[in-house]
Amino acid sequence: MSHILSWVVFIPLIGVPFLWLVSKEKAKWVALIAVIIDFLVALPLFINFDKALKGVTTVGEMQFVEKASWIPSLGIEYFIGVDGISITMILLTLIIGVMAALASWRIGIYQRGYFAMFLLLETAMLGVFVSLDLILFYLFWEVMLFPMYFLIGVWGGPRRIYAAIKFFLYTLLGSIGMLLAIIAIWYFAPGDSTFNMIELLQRVQAGGEFAGPAIFGFPFAKVVFIALFIGFAIKVPIFPFHTWLPDAHVEAPTAISVILAGVLLKMGTYGFLRINFPLFPEVFEWFRDFLIVLAVINIVYGALCALAQSDFKKMIAYSSVSHMGFVILGIGAATEQGINGAVLQMFNHGTITAMLFLLVGVVYDRAHHRQIAGFGGLASVTPVYATITSLAFMAAIGLPGLSGFISEFLILAGAFKVYQVATIVSGLGIIFGAAYMLWAYQRVFFGKINEKYKDLTDMNVVELASVVPLICIVIFLGIMPNAIISYFETSLNYLSSILMN
Amino acid sequence: MVNTLPYLSYIPAHIVMGLAVLFFFIGRAIPGVRRLPASLVFLLVLAVCFIIEALGSGSNSVFFELVTIDSFSRLYNQIFFIVTAVVVIMMLYNDEIKSKINWEVFGLLSTICLGMMFMTAASNLLMAALAIELVSIPSYILVALNSKNPVSKEASLKYILFGSFAAGIMLYGMSLIFGVTGSLNFEVLWKGLGDYSVVNSPIYFLAILMTMAGMVFKIAAVPFHFWCPDAYQAAPTPVTAFLSTAPKVAGLALIIRFFSFHISLQGENLTLIISVLAMATMTLGNLAALKQTDIKRLLAYSSISHAGFLLMGIAVLNEAGRQAVFFYIPVYILMNLGAFMAVIYLSSGSNNFQISSYAGLIKKSPMIVVGFTVCLFSLAGIPPFAGFVAKFYLFKVIIEQQLYLLAVVAGINSVISLYYYVYVIKVMIIDSSDKPAEDNKIGVFPVAFVTLCAIPIVFFGVYWQPLLNWAEKVKLLM
C-alpha cells in the first residue's frame, strides 16, 4: 500500500467524524476500532523494515519516506519517514493507543468529545515520531497540547483544572523556546536555509557549523542548544522541570495517565536523539557532564520522592521521573551500549509504566481513593489482580527475566565506561526503586485484610485485555530483547559514533 | 481604466463621501429618500466600492501628493469595506442598539470608512492628522450609542478627552518635524531628517515620538492605551468589534507607510523605538488581561497585546516584516470578529458580560462554544490554528534581524496570554452552572457566522499558502 506511513499517522484523525455517527455509548467502540485498524495497517511497516539501514543522517536510508511540497515560499515540506529510533516509538505509540482506548471504557460524560480529543492526540503523537521537517515536527508537537488540556481538565480528578493549566503553560513555555531555536537553526543553517532535519544533520556531519551571532553575549550554538534542551527537558521531565508531572499524572484519568507516561515522556528524549544532540555535537560534548549530573539527580531524587508518597498514583508518577533518569544517563554516556539501552528503556518504560497506571486505575475505580495505607491484604481478595500487579512491580524494579532488567543493565554497563561515579550512584536508584515498590506492594496486598474492601471484585475482561498484552511483551522482551533491539541497533550505533566524536 | 485621470482614481473615496452626505443630510432633507432601507443601501454601495478597488492597478499620487494610491491602499480598503459590512450585519442581531440603528449611525460609519481610506493612503502628515480625526470623532459618538448602559457616556467622554490629548501632542510633533525639515510629505521629511547630526539629536526623538502619539493612540498601544478597555467595555458589542479591528488596522497601515520612507541611517534608532513600544504594549496588555472578569474588557486588553505583536513586525522596518504584518491582519480580523460575534450570542439573553456568567454554556450552545474556543486558541497562538502561523512569521522576521530580546519577550508574552484565553474556555467548558437555560432570541445566524470564522482559522492553520499569496500582493508604491 502506498503512502502507508501517512495512513498510519492519520487513521485516528479520520476516525473522529465517525464518533458523531453513533450513539454516545457506542463512541468507545469507534475509537477502539480506529486504533486497532491503525495497528493492523502499521504491521507491514514492521515486517518490511530493513534493519540494516542506518538512516539518521542519510536521506536515502530513511524508510517509507514521503515528501510533498507544503509551503514552498519557506521551503517547508511534508516530509516524513522512519529509521530505527522512530519505528520503535511508532510501535510503542500504537500499542499504548490500543491499551489506553481499552482503559477509557468507563468514561461517563461527553464520550464523543473525549474520544475525539483522544484520537487527535494519537495522530499528533504518531506525527511527531515520523516528522523529518522541523516545522512539521513542531506542529505535531504542539497539536497535542490542547487535547491534553481538555482530557485532563474535563475528565480528570479533583484538582484537574490546576493540573491541566499547569501542564499547558509549562509545556508551552518550553515549546516557545523550541520554536525560537528552530527559527534560528533555519536562518543560520550551514549552507542554504532549510527546515529539512535530515539535510541539516547531514551538513553538520560533513563539518558544517551554525555561524550565528552571539546571543546576549553567549555563543550562538550553546544558546540554541540550551533553548532546545529546555523545551525537550520539560517533556522528559528532567529535574528541575519535572514539577508538572506529579500533578498531571495524578489528576488525569487512567487512560490519559497511560498515554502521558507511556508516550509523551518519550517524545522529549526522542527530541534529544533526533534533533538536539546530533545537530550540535560539540556543545553536547561541553554539556555532557552536566547532563549526567541531572540524570543522576532524576534517578535518585525521583526514587526518594516516590518512597515518600502516600498516594499510589503519585508514587508511580515519581517512579517515572526516576526511570526517565536512566534514559538520560544512557544518552549522556553516548556509548553504543548506553544509547541502545536508553532507547530500549524508553520502550520498556512505556510498557511497564502503562501497566502500572492501568493497575492503579483498577483499584481506584473500585475504591475511589488511592491511599496506599488505606488498603491491606488485597492478595486474598483479588488474587488475579495481585499476581499481575506483582509482575508489573517486578518489571519496574528491574528483575532479571523481565524487560526492565535488560535496559537498565545496558545503560549502566554503557555508562560505567565513561562515568564510573555516576553509575555507582545510580545503582542506588535501583535499590530505592525496589524499596518503594516492594513496600507499597506489601502495604496494599499483604498484611491484614482491610474490612472495607473484602468484597472487592477482581479484574474484569476489559481491564485484563488492557494489561495482559503488555505483560506478555514485558516477559517476551525480558527473554528475547533482541527482537526489538535489532530494529534500532544499526541507527543507534551510528548515532553513538556521531555523538562520541 | 479608472487610472487614466489620476483625479478619478480615487472614485471609491468619492462614493463613500457621497454615502456620508446621503446619510447625514439628504436623508433628512428629501422625504422620499428616508423610506429606503438604510442598511441595504449601505451594504450595496460598499460592495460597489469593493469591486472598484479590486479592479484598480498601479500606483498614483493624487491630490497634490497628499494621498498615494497603490496596491497597499487598495487591498486594505477592501478589508475595511468587508469589516464594516460585517459589523453592520452584526448590529442587526444585537438588541443593544437595534433600536438606534438609524441613518446617523450609517453616516458615522461612512465617515469612519472615509477616514480609514485616507489613513492607508496618506503620504503627508497633515493628511494623516486629518484622517486620524476623521476616524476618531465619529468613533467617540459610536461608543456613546448604548443608551441602556450608563457607563457608555462616561467611556465616550474619556475617549474624547484622551483622543484630543493625543491629537494635540501629535500636531505639536508634526509642527516640530516641519520646523526641522520644512516639509510634511513623508518622503521629503525623512530625507530632511537624514543628516547624521540630526539623527542623534533630542529634537529628532522628540519630533518622531510626539508625531507617533496620535498613531499610537489609534492602535491603542502603550502609553496611549488607557481609553481602550473602558471604551470597549461600554460600547455596544458590534461597535467594539468594529473598533478592535478596522481602525486598529488603519492605524497600523498608517504607521507602516509613515516609517517605510525612512533611510537606512535612521533605521537602528527607529527599530529601537518601535521595539520598546512593542514590548511595553505586549507586556502591559497581557498582564492587565490576567485579572479581568468582564469578557469585553478581556478582549480589549487582548487586542492591545496583539497590537504589540504587530508592532514587532513593523519594528524590523523591512519588506519581510511588512509581509508578516499583512499576513497577520486578516487572521486577526477573523479571530476577533468571530470572538465578538460569539460574545453577542452568548450574552444576548442576559445582557451580562461577566465571564462567570458563561459557565457551562457548552451544554446549551455547543457549536458556538466550540467556534469561540477555536477563535480563543487562535488568539493565543496555539497550533494548529492560524493565529500560530501568524505569530510564527513575526518571530521569523525578528530573529532574522537578530532582535533577540524582543523575541524572548514576545515568547514569554505568548505563554502568559494563554492563561486568560484558557480561563474563558475553562469557564465555558469545564465549569457547570445551575442556572436554568435562557433562550437566546437571536437565532441561527450568529452560529453560522462564528463557524464561518472558525473554519478558515483551522484551514489556514494547516495550509496557509493561499493567505501568503494574498499577502505578497500587498506592496507599497506598486
PDB file of C-alpha atoms in Angstrom, chain A residues 69-74 76 110 135 138-139 142-143 145-146 149-150 153-154 160-161 165 168-170 172-173 176 179-181 183-184 186-188 195 212-216 220, chain B residues 362-363 373 377 381-385 388 392-393 395-396 399-402 404-405 407-408 410-412 414-416 418-419 422 425-426 429-431 461-465 468 472:
ATOM      1  CA  SER A  69       5.815  20.429  -1.015  1.00  0.00           C
ATOM      2  CA  TRP A  70       3.663  22.211   1.546  1.00  0.00           C
ATOM      3  CA  ILE A  71       4.640  25.858   1.885  1.00  0.00           C
ATOM      4  CA  PRO A  72       7.026  26.454  -0.994  1.00  0.00           C
ATOM      5  CA  SER A  73       7.912  30.032  -0.111  1.00  0.00           C
ATOM      6  CA  LEU A  74       9.673  28.943   3.070  1.00  0.00           C
ATOM      7  CA  ILE A  76       8.567  23.734   4.382  1.00  0.00           C
ATOM      8  CA  TYR A 110     -19.102  13.751  26.847  1.00  0.00           C
ATOM      9  CA  ILE A 135       8.122  22.813  11.242  1.00  0.00           C
ATOM     10  CA  TYR A 138       6.854  21.386  15.793  1.00  0.00           C
ATOM     11  CA  LEU A 139       3.267  21.480  14.561  1.00  0.00           C
ATOM     12  CA  GLU A 142       2.118  21.489  19.681  1.00  0.00           C
ATOM     13  CA  VAL A 143      -1.105  19.952  18.382  1.00  0.00           C
ATOM     14  CA  LEU A 145      -1.168  20.336  23.859  1.00  0.00           C
ATOM     15  CA  PHE A 146      -4.770  21.436  23.748  1.00  0.00           C
ATOM     16  CA  TYR A 149      -5.565  20.177  28.388  1.00  0.00           C
ATOM     17  CA  PHE A 150      -9.149  19.131  27.753  1.00  0.00           C
ATOM     18  CA  GLY A 153      -9.285  19.308  32.618  1.00  0.00           C
ATOM     19  CA  VAL A 154     -12.692  17.840  31.810  1.00  0.00           C
ATOM     20  CA  ARG A 160      -7.713  18.685  37.429  1.00  0.00           C
ATOM     21  CA  ILE A 161      -8.062  22.334  36.437  1.00  0.00           C
ATOM     22  CA  ILE A 165      -3.336  24.560  33.077  1.00  0.00           C
ATOM     23  CA  PHE A 168      -0.334  23.524  29.329  1.00  0.00           C
ATOM     24  CA  LEU A 169       1.599  26.619  30.425  1.00  0.00           C
ATOM     25  CA  TYR A 170       4.759  24.750  31.388  1.00  0.00           C
ATOM     26  CA  LEU A 172       4.076  25.838  26.071  1.00  0.00           C
ATOM     27  CA  LEU A 173       6.902  27.812  27.647  1.00  0.00           C
ATOM     28  CA  ILE A 176       8.163  28.649  22.527  1.00  0.00           C
ATOM     29  CA  LEU A 179      10.234  27.479  18.197  1.00  0.00           C
ATOM     30  CA  LEU A 180      12.707  30.321  18.508  1.00  0.00           C
ATOM     31  CA  ALA A 181      15.552  27.819  18.379  1.00  0.00           C
ATOM     32  CA  ILE A 183      13.807  29.513  13.509  1.00  0.00           C
ATOM     33  CA  ALA A 184      17.387  30.333  14.478  1.00  0.00           C
ATOM     34  CA  TRP A 186      16.758  27.537   9.926  1.00  0.00           C
ATOM     35  CA  TYR A 187      18.081  31.012   9.361  1.00  0.00           C
ATOM     36  CA  PHE A 188      21.667  30.417  10.396  1.00  0.00           C
ATOM     37  CA  PHE A 195      13.860  23.069   7.642  1.00  0.00           C
ATOM     38  CA  GLY A 212      25.194  32.650  14.105  1.00  0.00           C
ATOM     39  CA  PRO A 213      25.934  35.842  16.000  1.00  0.00           C
ATOM     40  CA  ALA A 214      26.360  35.821  19.750  1.00  0.00           C
ATOM     41  CA  ILE A 215      23.034  35.955  21.575  1.00  0.00           C
ATOM     42  CA  PHE A 216      23.100  38.159  24.657  1.00  0.00           C
ATOM     43  CA  PHE A 220      25.149  31.034  19.271  1.00  0.00           C
TER      44      PHE A 220
ATOM     45  CA  ILE B 362     -21.023  24.103  26.271  1.00  0.00           C
ATOM     46  CA  LYS B 363     -24.202  22.206  27.076  1.00  0.00           C
ATOM     47  CA  THR B 373     -12.834  28.162  21.605  1.00  0.00           C
ATOM     48  CA  PHE B 377      -6.930  29.323  20.917  1.00  0.00           C
ATOM     49  CA  GLY B 381      -1.272  31.388  19.090  1.00  0.00           C
ATOM     50  CA  ILE B 382      -1.684  27.648  19.546  1.00  0.00           C
ATOM     51  CA  PRO B 383      -1.185  25.335  16.606  1.00  0.00           C
ATOM     52  CA  PRO B 384      -2.944  24.091  14.523  1.00  0.00           C
ATOM     53  CA  PHE B 385      -4.771  27.394  14.244  1.00  0.00           C
ATOM     54  CA  PHE B 388       0.056  30.404  15.448  1.00  0.00           C
ATOM     55  CA  PHE B 392       5.454  32.278  13.587  1.00  0.00           C
ATOM     56  CA  TYR B 393       6.053  34.724  10.767  1.00  0.00           C
ATOM     57  CA  PHE B 395       9.055  35.527  15.214  1.00  0.00           C
ATOM     58  CA  LYS B 396      10.832  34.634  11.992  1.00  0.00           C
ATOM     59  CA  ILE B 399      15.076  36.541  14.557  1.00  0.00           C
ATOM     60  CA  GLU B 400      16.320  37.272  11.043  1.00  0.00           C
ATOM     61  CA  GLN B 401      17.045  40.797  12.251  1.00  0.00           C
ATOM     62  CA  GLN B 402      18.627  39.432  15.441  1.00  0.00           C
ATOM     63  CA  TYR B 404      16.695  38.562  20.420  1.00  0.00           C
ATOM     64  CA  LEU B 405      15.372  40.412  23.459  1.00  0.00           C
ATOM     65  CA  ALA B 407      11.859  37.548  20.599  1.00  0.00           C
ATOM     66  CA  VAL B 408      12.220  36.373  24.178  1.00  0.00           C
ATOM     67  CA  ALA B 410       7.271  38.052  22.765  1.00  0.00           C
ATOM     68  CA  GLY B 411       7.645  34.362  23.533  1.00  0.00           C
ATOM     69  CA  ILE B 412       7.049  34.840  27.238  1.00  0.00           C
ATOM     70  CA  SER B 414       2.583  34.310  24.255  1.00  0.00           C
ATOM     71  CA  VAL B 415       2.666  31.947  27.184  1.00  0.00           C
ATOM     72  CA  ILE B 416       1.190  34.493  29.600  1.00  0.00           C
ATOM     73  CA  LEU B 418      -2.582  31.630  27.010  1.00  0.00           C
ATOM     74  CA  TYR B 419      -3.676  31.732  30.626  1.00  0.00           C
ATOM     75  CA  VAL B 422      -7.847  29.299  28.502  1.00  0.00           C
ATOM     76  CA  ILE B 425     -12.556  28.355  27.695  1.00  0.00           C
ATOM     77  CA  LYS B 426     -12.388  26.639  31.045  1.00  0.00           C
ATOM     78  CA  ILE B 429     -16.496  24.042  29.028  1.00  0.00           C
ATOM     79  CA  ILE B 430     -15.385  22.749  32.409  1.00  0.00           C
ATOM     80  CA  ASP B 431     -17.397  24.795  34.882  1.00  0.00           C
ATOM     81  CA  GLY B 461      -3.541  26.867  10.448  1.00  0.00           C
ATOM     82  CA  VAL B 462      -2.692  23.786   8.435  1.00  0.00           C
ATOM     83  CA  TYR B 463      -2.325  25.112   4.885  1.00  0.00           C
ATOM     84  CA  TRP B 464      -1.656  28.808   4.764  1.00  0.00           C
ATOM     85  CA  GLN B 465      -0.132  29.260   1.313  1.00  0.00           C
ATOM     86  CA  LEU B 468       0.575  34.054   1.924  1.00  0.00           C
ATOM     87  CA  GLU B 472       2.501  39.095  -1.246  1.00  0.00           C
TER      88      GLU B 472
END
